[in-house]
Amino acid sequence: MSPLTVVAAAGTGTSSFTTPSISYAAIAPILIVLAAACVGVLVEAAVPQAQRFYTQVGVTLLGLVAAFVDVIAIRGHSVVTAGRALAIDSTSLFLQGTILVLAALSVLLMAERSVEFGSSIVAQAAVVVGSPADRRLATSERVQTEVFPLALFAVGGMLIFPAANNLLLMFVALEVLSLPLYLMAGLSRRRRLLSQEAAIKYFLLGAFASAFFLYGIALIYGYANSVNLPDVLAAQSTSGSSDVLLYLGFGMLIVGLLFKAGIAPFHSWTPDVYQGSPTPVTAFMASCTKIAAFGAILRVLYVGFSTSSWNWRPIIWAVAIASIVVGAILGLTQTDLKRILAYSSIAHAGFILIGLLSIDQAGLSSVLFYLASYGLTTVAAFGMVTLVRDANGEATHLSQWSGLARRSPLFAVTFAFLLLAFAGIPLTSGFIGKFVVFRAAYHVAAPLVVIALIGSAVAAFFYLRIVVMMFFAEPAEDGPTVTIPSVFTMLAITVGTAATLVLGVFPQPLLDLADNAAKLRG
Amino acid sequence: MHNVSLLILLAIPLLASIVIFALPQGADLLAKQIALVASTITFVYVIVIGVGFKTSAGASRFQYSGSWTWIRSFGVHFAFGVDGIALVLIGMSTLLVPTVVLASWNSFDTVEDAEEAEPARRSSKTYFALLLLLEVFMIGVFAATDIFLFYVFFEAMLVPMYFIIGSFGGPRRQYAAVKFFLYSLLGGLLMLAAVIGLYLSAGTSSFAFTDLVGHVPNGATQKWLFLGFFIAFAIKAPLVPFHTWLPDAGAEAPAGGAALLVGVLDKVGTFGFLRYCLPLFPEASRYFAKPILVLSVIGVLYAAFLAMGQRDMKRLIAYTSVAHFGFIGLGIFAFTTQGGTGAVLYMVNHGLSTGVLFIVVGFLVSRGKSRLISDYGGAARITPRLGGVFLIAGLSALALPGMSTFISEFLTLVGAFTRHKGLAIVATTGIILAALYVLLLYQRTMQGTVNPRVLGFRDLNARELFAVGPLIALILVLGVYPKPVIDIINPAVKATLSDVGQTDPQPQHVAQPGGHK
């Protein structure tokens, strides 16, 4: 089949091409973010260097906030638009809103300049590590501002990803969100080698995952003669093609998605990339990318394969268990804060998957709640990691945090609170999140829930290790200090921490929101 | 339906705790004064509530009830109410807190003496703030009548205790604190699974205790759910073989923390058996009663032997507690009124007597800077008041007639005997072993040749005497006249047993509870 006929078949079904109708109101948030990204590129070219940094920050935040306001304005919309390629329903709007908020908080972290000399982003990422130019760079005040438009492009992709009703569009969104992230991973000002390694690793493995994803689409097209998810669903009851195509295609598709969400056994990039990337970028990846990826997973599973759940449930079972076990057990052996949080995110991804197992509204809404609350806690946690510094930059080794509570009690208490939220202790949003997910999944997967709970007890051990270090150990002689950040980082941390507390004590509003949002449109 | 008394009871220590946290560094004296006043007011308020508690035949089971919607989509309520069991345990807990505040008045002051064996990790104001926060959760866990809310308090309780052990404990405090937290958390998470299962299998859209009782279908589900709750409570209690965290935590915790840990927190486990395991899962409770009784008796003997072998005083006391929890388990799972009443009374008395014991040992350790028995000897001659208090606390721990613990131990054994003669007879040997380990401890530390290390010891001062005085008085009074407490407990125990569908096996010719002197 030639490419031309593929396009024709994916379009209207006839050989003539008609322009699809587009509901611009529904896709306005996406357009706003992408437009802001383009403005950012122009700013890069036109605005003098001295004003560029804060102009970029302003443009970026404005774009994100405007898009968020628009998402709120069009809440309740439920349309499938752009030639049935985009499903703007309440679930995708919820996820888009969440991504926008978390992206704005992450951008605030990226905009921090008083903690690190210049900013935490390197000015020239391509300079060879160790060369004279590189050494000059480490002390130069020059900053790099392309990171902001890059982040906006990534956010644009993330907004499309969970709303994509068409596998090809989903692939395009995947690439749009991934390519800027590959670059951003390599932008760390300190520990350049580690950062470049992270970028290369992420790029290579990400390219593999994309290839899997694309091949999966091809096989599914071969089976269903369409790449639209509702058509794929319909084909499963009518198609006479071999099921092998469908299963292979589904398997490859899901590999690509699980990779993006950082779920074992496709998680191996996570610790390295989280560790090597500039910490604000890590916060961005750990919250926004994860949410977008889960949004796509749940659309594929719930819209494209909802009737064959007997088929994929065992797979989700297996990867959920693998993720929880890998995250909890390997997390125990880590000594670097960012790597610990990376393994923690792998374990959390396993918990979220459990929510997906119950294919009903409760499951969907529990996943939405978990994603939002986990994202907020994560941004705050990574934001706090940026503040503990010594002469070599961020002090992320666990032993460097010993006795931190003695010097900075408020910092230590806040971070301990966030860790307790990760561990799922009551009165934090983490507990409510776990509760809704496990409650939703209990009637389909009670043994899995028990495994997950035991896993979270194991994972609690490494959160406790950090608390023990901070509170009960003697401070090191020349240990790091907690830098007082500017209002940007302060705001991001405060919002994340306050949300963790408020959602733990009064979760009802967000639960209602998630309940209302849990309506997918095929 | 909306009585705010229990909310006020929670609010007093909570506010005080927040105020103390907010105090500037160095305002330690003010922190202590606030803690003492607030905890005393709390206790007085409990007394007021206790006086108003109706024990007449027609009185409702849960009194002072109030219920407010908390999380609508789960059907979770901020619901409180006390039955007799909860009330006496709240009374015991709130009495222990001011005692602990007084007893640890100077324990964590900024160290003047550089060679202090247990230097304070953090300022003493943090300690008192954590103590009051712990009190909030302790009251909440007993007063909650919504199972979700109970679970929240059950888990939240770990956090302040974790910091009390970890920040203010002995040399191996990090290990002990983490072990304590992880054991309890594992149990708690299993319970969470059971809570969700309970909610779904009962088919009600509410977590209220009274809505769930009687709605759990019999069969395998009920047994699994029972085990989820049981393991959590057995770890908390702790019942052999889930007990290994207690000796570490009890030994490393500061004396006041240990008194609350063993005196109150562990009671949450046995309270949970009575309040949740039995009424919610009657069939499973009957099914598992035999093995649990056997475990309890094994616990009584095994822990007693371990206690005798200890060289560390605080570990020894921790093991005696494990043995005593065996008696409590025996009383609860015998399903008789005497056994149940005895068990509840035992919880109260054990809280009082172990509390005193830990505090007194804490006094001794603060003087001798060592927890080893062999570092002491003949101390009663140097410090007669300390010796005297130690003796009374010890005698109370071994359940000497005249002490309140005797009545409870006797009741649990009688209660168990009417149904399980063999087990009760074996458990009785635990009394002899208790006498052995307590008297050996007393003899080695307080009597015999005076160890030179003991020579410079200061006897108890007025503050220390005043701290333990009320507890000792109460132990003696309840030893002679336990009727008021038993009257409060008895209806609640009967209600629990009727939930399980068990009646006393014999005509009540043995004696009415309260008749034993």
Short mmCIF file of C-alpha atoms in Angstrom, two decimals, chain B residues 56-387:
data_model
loop_
_atom_site.label_atom_id
_atom_site.label_comp_id
_atom_site.label_asym_id
_atom_site.label_seq_id
_atom_site.Cartn_x
_atom_site.Cartn_y
_atom_site.Cartn_z
CA SER B 56 -27.38 2.88 83.18
CA ALA B 57 -28.98 -0.02 81.34
CA GLY B 58 -30.69 2.05 78.66
CA ALA B 59 -27.75 4.32 77.91
CA SER B 60 -26.58 4.36 74.32
CA ARG B 61 -23.36 2.59 73.47
CA PHE B 62 -21.59 5.57 71.98
CA GLN B 63 -21.99 8.80 73.83
CA TYR B 64 -20.82 12.32 73.11
CA SER B 65 -21.24 11.40 69.45
CA GLY B 66 -20.76 13.95 66.75
CA SER B 67 -20.48 13.42 63.05
CA TRP B 68 -19.52 15.78 60.26
CA THR B 69 -19.05 14.95 56.60
CA TRP B 70 -15.40 14.95 55.70
CA ILE B 71 -14.88 13.37 52.29
CA ARG B 72 -18.25 13.01 50.68
CA SER B 73 -17.30 10.74 47.79
CA PHE B 74 -15.90 8.08 50.11
CA GLY B 75 -18.67 8.43 52.68
CA VAL B 76 -16.09 9.38 55.27
CA HIS B 77 -17.17 11.29 58.32
CA PHE B 78 -15.37 13.17 60.98
CA ALA B 79 -17.23 11.08 63.50
CA PHE B 80 -16.44 10.77 67.17
CA GLY B 81 -18.04 9.07 70.12
CA VAL B 82 -16.89 7.09 73.12
CA ASP B 83 -18.04 3.83 74.58
CA GLY B 84 -16.82 2.69 77.98
CA ILE B 85 -13.72 1.04 76.57
CA ALA B 86 -12.64 4.10 74.65
CA LEU B 87 -13.43 6.39 77.54
CA VAL B 88 -11.24 4.63 80.10
CA LEU B 89 -8.40 4.36 77.61
CA ILE B 90 -8.64 8.06 76.80
CA GLY B 91 -8.62 8.73 80.53
CA MET B 92 -5.50 6.65 81.00
CA SER B 93 -3.73 8.27 78.05
CA THR B 94 -4.53 11.82 79.04
CA LEU B 95 -3.34 11.12 82.57
CA LEU B 96 -0.05 9.76 81.30
CA VAL B 97 0.71 12.83 79.18
CA PRO B 98 1.00 15.42 81.98
CA THR B 99 2.92 12.81 83.96
CA VAL B 100 5.38 12.40 81.13
CA VAL B 101 5.65 16.17 80.70
CA LEU B 102 6.54 16.57 84.38
CA ALA B 103 8.86 13.59 84.42
CA SER B 104 10.85 14.75 81.40
CA TRP B 105 10.89 18.41 82.47
CA ASN B 106 14.67 18.73 82.38
CA SER B 107 15.54 15.74 80.25
CA PHE B 108 16.22 17.60 77.03
CA ASP B 109 17.44 20.94 78.25
CA THR B 110 20.43 22.34 76.44
CA VAL B 111 23.28 20.19 77.54
CA GLU B 112 25.53 21.81 80.12
CA ASP B 113 27.32 18.57 80.76
CA ALA B 114 29.36 17.67 77.70
CA GLU B 115 29.53 14.03 78.72
CA GLU B 116 25.78 13.64 78.85
CA ALA B 117 25.03 10.13 77.61
CA GLU B 118 21.89 11.08 75.72
CA PRO B 119 22.46 14.55 74.35
CA ALA B 120 19.35 16.22 73.05
CA ARG B 121 19.17 16.15 69.29
CA ARG B 122 16.81 19.03 69.04
CA SER B 123 15.44 21.66 71.32
CA SER B 124 13.24 20.53 74.15
CA LYS B 125 10.34 22.62 72.88
CA THR B 126 10.08 20.29 69.87
CA TYR B 127 9.81 17.35 72.23
CA PHE B 128 6.86 18.82 74.10
CA ALA B 129 5.16 19.91 70.90
CA LEU B 130 5.49 16.38 69.51
CA LEU B 131 4.19 14.97 72.78
CA LEU B 132 1.03 17.05 72.55
CA LEU B 133 0.59 16.24 68.87
CA LEU B 134 0.85 12.58 69.81
CA GLU B 135 -1.82 13.15 72.45
CA VAL B 136 -4.17 14.52 69.79
CA PHE B 137 -3.75 11.41 67.68
CA MET B 138 -4.04 9.11 70.71
CA ILE B 139 -7.35 10.64 71.72
CA GLY B 140 -8.50 10.60 68.12
CA VAL B 141 -7.71 6.96 67.58
CA PHE B 142 -9.79 5.92 70.58
CA ALA B 143 -12.60 8.37 69.95
CA ALA B 144 -13.07 7.85 66.20
CA THR B 145 -16.24 6.01 65.24
CA ASP B 146 -15.52 6.10 61.55
CA ILE B 147 -13.15 3.40 60.42
CA PHE B 148 -11.44 5.58 57.83
CA LEU B 149 -10.89 8.26 60.44
CA PHE B 150 -9.58 5.63 62.84
CA TYR B 151 -7.13 4.52 60.19
CA VAL B 152 -5.97 8.09 59.62
CA PHE B 153 -5.22 8.54 63.32
CA PHE B 154 -3.73 5.06 63.54
CA GLU B 155 -1.14 5.93 60.90
CA ALA B 156 -0.67 9.58 61.80
CA MET B 157 0.26 8.50 65.34
CA LEU B 158 3.44 6.97 63.96
CA VAL B 159 4.89 10.26 62.82
CA PRO B 160 5.31 12.11 66.14
CA MET B 161 6.41 8.92 67.88
CA TYR B 162 8.95 8.30 65.12
CA PHE B 163 10.43 11.73 65.70
CA ILE B 164 10.34 11.36 69.48
CA ILE B 165 12.32 8.13 69.29
CA GLY B 166 14.60 9.26 66.48
CA SER B 167 15.39 12.72 67.80
CA PHE B 168 15.47 12.18 71.52
CA GLY B 169 16.24 8.50 71.97
CA GLY B 170 19.25 6.47 72.99
CA PRO B 171 22.38 5.55 71.02
CA ARG B 172 20.66 3.21 68.52
CA ARG B 173 17.69 5.50 68.08
CA GLN B 174 17.91 5.67 64.26
CA TYR B 175 17.61 1.93 63.93
CA ALA B 176 14.87 1.68 66.52
CA ALA B 177 12.84 4.55 65.05
CA VAL B 178 12.92 3.16 61.53
CA LYS B 179 12.14 -0.36 62.71
CA PHE B 180 9.20 0.93 64.71
CA PHE B 181 7.88 2.94 61.79
CA LEU B 182 8.26 0.22 59.18
CA TYR B 183 6.70 -2.54 61.28
CA SER B 184 3.72 -0.37 62.11
CA LEU B 185 3.42 0.94 58.57
CA LEU B 186 3.44 -2.56 57.10
CA GLY B 187 0.68 -3.58 59.47
CA GLY B 188 -1.17 -0.37 58.77
CA LEU B 189 -1.04 -0.86 55.02
CA LEU B 190 -2.38 -4.41 55.30
CA MET B 191 -5.16 -2.91 57.36
CA LEU B 192 -5.76 -0.31 54.67
CA ALA B 193 -6.31 -3.11 52.17
CA ALA B 194 -8.74 -4.68 54.63
CA VAL B 195 -10.48 -1.35 55.21
CA ILE B 196 -11.09 -0.95 51.49
CA GLY B 197 -12.22 -4.56 51.26
CA LEU B 198 -14.50 -4.11 54.24
CA TYR B 199 -16.09 -1.04 52.70
CA LEU B 200 -16.69 -2.76 49.39
CA SER B 201 -17.84 -6.11 50.72
CA ALA B 202 -20.19 -4.57 53.27
CA GLY B 203 -21.84 -2.72 50.42
CA THR B 204 -22.58 0.35 52.49
CA SER B 205 -21.53 3.76 51.31
CA SER B 206 -20.24 4.78 54.68
CA PHE B 207 -17.28 4.03 56.88
CA ALA B 208 -19.21 4.57 60.10
CA PHE B 209 -18.58 1.75 62.55
CA THR B 210 -22.25 1.31 63.35
CA ASP B 211 -23.14 1.08 59.65
CA LEU B 212 -20.57 -1.60 59.01
CA VAL B 213 -21.17 -3.88 61.98
CA GLY B 214 -23.10 -6.92 60.90
CA HIS B 215 -22.72 -6.19 57.20
CA VAL B 216 -19.65 -8.21 56.43
CA PRO B 217 -20.67 -11.39 54.65
CA ASN B 218 -19.48 -14.60 56.25
CA GLY B 219 -16.99 -16.85 54.57
CA ALA B 220 -13.53 -16.52 53.10
CA THR B 221 -13.74 -12.76 52.54
CA GLN B 222 -14.44 -12.17 56.19
CA LYS B 223 -11.49 -14.30 57.21
CA TRP B 224 -9.12 -12.40 54.94
CA LEU B 225 -10.40 -9.04 56.14
CA PHE B 226 -10.09 -10.21 59.72
CA LEU B 227 -6.47 -11.16 59.11
CA GLY B 228 -5.75 -7.76 57.57
CA PHE B 229 -6.99 -6.01 60.68
CA PHE B 230 -5.60 -8.63 63.03
CA ILE B 231 -2.03 -8.46 61.75
CA ALA B 232 -2.02 -4.67 61.99
CA PHE B 233 -3.24 -4.80 65.57
CA ALA B 234 -1.03 -7.75 66.48
CA ILE B 235 2.02 -5.80 65.32
CA LYS B 236 0.85 -2.78 67.25
CA ALA B 237 -0.06 -4.67 70.43
CA PRO B 238 2.45 -6.48 69.97
CA LEU B 239 1.55 -10.11 70.12
CA VAL B 240 4.24 -12.78 69.74
CA PRO B 241 5.50 -13.38 66.99
CA PHE B 242 5.04 -9.78 65.79
CA HIS B 243 6.79 -8.25 68.77
CA THR B 244 10.42 -7.86 67.80
CA TRP B 245 10.23 -4.10 67.20
CA LEU B 246 9.05 -3.31 70.72
CA PRO B 247 12.19 -4.11 72.73
CA ASP B 248 14.27 -1.93 70.41
CA ALA B 249 11.80 0.93 70.30
CA GLY B 250 11.06 0.72 74.02
CA ALA B 251 14.73 0.65 74.94
CA GLU B 252 15.85 3.46 72.62
CA ALA B 253 12.91 5.81 73.15
CA PRO B 254 13.35 8.45 75.84
CA ALA B 255 11.69 7.34 79.10
CA GLY B 256 8.63 9.52 78.59
CA GLY B 257 8.26 8.43 75.01
CA ALA B 258 8.61 4.80 76.01
CA ALA B 259 5.92 5.22 78.65
CA LEU B 260 3.51 6.52 76.02
CA LEU B 261 4.64 4.03 73.40
CA VAL B 262 4.08 0.99 75.55
CA GLY B 263 1.43 2.49 77.78
CA VAL B 264 -0.85 3.93 75.13
CA LEU B 265 0.19 3.25 71.54
CA ASP B 266 0.34 -0.48 72.07
CA LYS B 267 -3.11 -0.40 73.61
CA VAL B 268 -4.41 0.72 70.27
CA GLY B 269 -3.68 -2.79 69.08
CA THR B 270 -5.65 -4.54 71.78
CA PHE B 271 -8.32 -1.86 71.60
CA GLY B 272 -8.54 -2.62 67.89
CA PHE B 273 -9.14 -6.32 68.59
CA LEU B 274 -12.07 -5.46 70.82
CA ARG B 275 -13.55 -2.59 68.89
CA TYR B 276 -13.01 -3.69 65.30
CA CYS B 277 -11.93 -7.32 64.89
CA LEU B 278 -14.61 -8.87 67.09
CA PRO B 279 -17.74 -6.89 66.14
CA LEU B 280 -16.95 -6.53 62.43
CA PHE B 281 -15.84 -10.09 61.81
CA PRO B 282 -17.67 -12.25 64.34
CA GLU B 283 -17.47 -15.47 62.37
CA ALA B 284 -13.79 -15.06 61.58
CA SER B 285 -13.09 -14.09 65.20
CA ARG B 286 -14.59 -17.32 66.41
CA TYR B 287 -12.75 -19.23 63.69
CA PHE B 288 -9.35 -17.82 64.60
CA ALA B 289 -9.89 -17.58 68.37
CA LYS B 290 -8.16 -20.85 69.22
CA PRO B 291 -4.85 -20.15 67.46
CA ILE B 292 -4.82 -16.60 68.79
CA LEU B 293 -5.37 -17.82 72.33
CA VAL B 294 -2.53 -20.27 71.93
CA LEU B 295 -0.31 -17.48 70.59
CA SER B 296 -1.27 -15.32 73.56
CA VAL B 297 -0.29 -18.00 76.04
CA ILE B 298 2.95 -18.65 74.19
CA GLY B 299 3.56 -14.92 74.35
CA VAL B 300 2.98 -14.83 78.09
CA LEU B 301 5.59 -17.50 78.74
CA TYR B 302 8.07 -16.74 75.97
CA ALA B 303 8.29 -13.03 76.73
CA ALA B 304 8.60 -13.74 80.43
CA PHE B 305 11.61 -15.94 79.82
CA LEU B 306 13.15 -13.36 77.52
CA ALA B 307 12.56 -10.67 80.13
CA MET B 308 14.48 -12.67 82.70
CA GLY B 309 17.45 -12.86 80.37
CA GLN B 310 17.71 -9.14 79.70
CA ARG B 311 20.62 -7.05 80.93
CA ASP B 312 19.07 -3.78 79.79
CA MET B 313 16.36 -2.46 82.13
CA LYS B 314 14.24 -0.83 79.44
CA ARG B 315 14.37 -3.89 77.21
CA LEU B 316 13.33 -5.95 80.22
CA ILE B 317 10.28 -3.78 80.78
CA ALA B 318 9.44 -3.92 77.10
CA TYR B 319 9.45 -7.72 77.29
CA THR B 320 7.28 -7.74 80.39
CA SER B 321 4.79 -5.73 78.36
CA VAL B 322 4.80 -8.33 75.63
CA ALA B 323 3.98 -10.91 78.27
CA HIS B 324 1.17 -8.78 79.63
CA PHE B 325 -0.29 -8.32 76.17
CA GLY B 326 -0.53 -12.08 76.09
CA PHE B 327 -2.88 -11.89 79.07
CA ILE B 328 -4.91 -9.19 77.37
CA GLY B 329 -5.20 -11.28 74.22
CA LEU B 330 -6.29 -14.22 76.35
CA GLY B 331 -9.00 -12.14 77.96
CA ILE B 332 -10.30 -10.73 74.68
CA PHE B 333 -10.47 -13.93 72.67
CA ALA B 334 -12.00 -15.95 75.50
CA PHE B 335 -15.30 -14.22 74.59
CA THR B 336 -16.55 -13.96 78.16
CA THR B 337 -17.65 -10.89 80.03
CA GLN B 338 -15.04 -11.38 82.72
CA GLY B 339 -12.32 -11.95 80.18
CA GLY B 340 -13.29 -8.89 78.14
CA THR B 341 -13.74 -6.63 81.14
CA GLY B 342 -10.51 -7.93 82.61
CA ALA B 343 -8.71 -7.26 79.35
CA VAL B 344 -9.90 -3.66 79.17
CA LEU B 345 -9.09 -3.10 82.81
CA TYR B 346 -5.73 -4.68 82.13
CA MET B 347 -5.11 -2.20 79.34
CA VAL B 348 -5.73 0.69 81.70
CA ASN B 349 -3.75 -0.76 84.56
CA HIS B 350 -0.92 -1.85 82.37
CA GLY B 351 -0.72 1.63 80.92
CA LEU B 352 -0.47 3.07 84.41
CA SER B 353 1.99 0.57 85.82
CA THR B 354 4.27 0.34 82.78
CA GLY B 355 4.11 4.10 82.49
CA VAL B 356 5.37 4.46 86.06
CA LEU B 357 7.94 1.76 85.55
CA PHE B 358 9.41 3.37 82.43
CA ILE B 359 9.42 6.77 84.06
CA VAL B 360 11.12 5.49 87.21
CA VAL B 361 13.70 3.62 85.20
CA GLY B 362 14.15 6.83 83.26
CA PHE B 363 14.89 8.63 86.54
CA LEU B 364 17.44 5.96 87.37
CA VAL B 365 19.02 6.06 83.93
CA SER B 366 19.25 9.85 83.99
CA ARG B 367 21.29 9.50 87.18
CA GLY B 368 23.42 6.52 86.24
CA LYS B 369 23.73 7.20 82.47
CA SER B 370 23.37 3.53 81.79
CA ARG B 371 20.53 1.16 81.10
CA LEU B 372 22.46 -1.92 82.18
CA ILE B 373 21.24 -3.66 85.30
CA SER B 374 24.79 -4.56 86.28
CA ASP B 375 25.73 -0.88 86.59
CA TYR B 376 23.44 -0.51 89.57
CA GLY B 377 23.09 -2.22 92.94
CA GLY B 378 21.95 -1.22 96.38
CA ALA B 379 20.47 1.99 95.04
CA ALA B 380 17.51 1.88 97.43
CA ARG B 381 19.88 2.65 100.29
CA ILE B 382 21.15 5.81 98.63
CA THR B 383 17.85 6.86 97.12
CA PRO B 384 15.10 5.43 99.31
CA ARG B 385 12.24 7.30 97.63
CA LEU B 386 13.32 6.19 94.18
CA GLY B 387 13.61 2.66 95.54
#
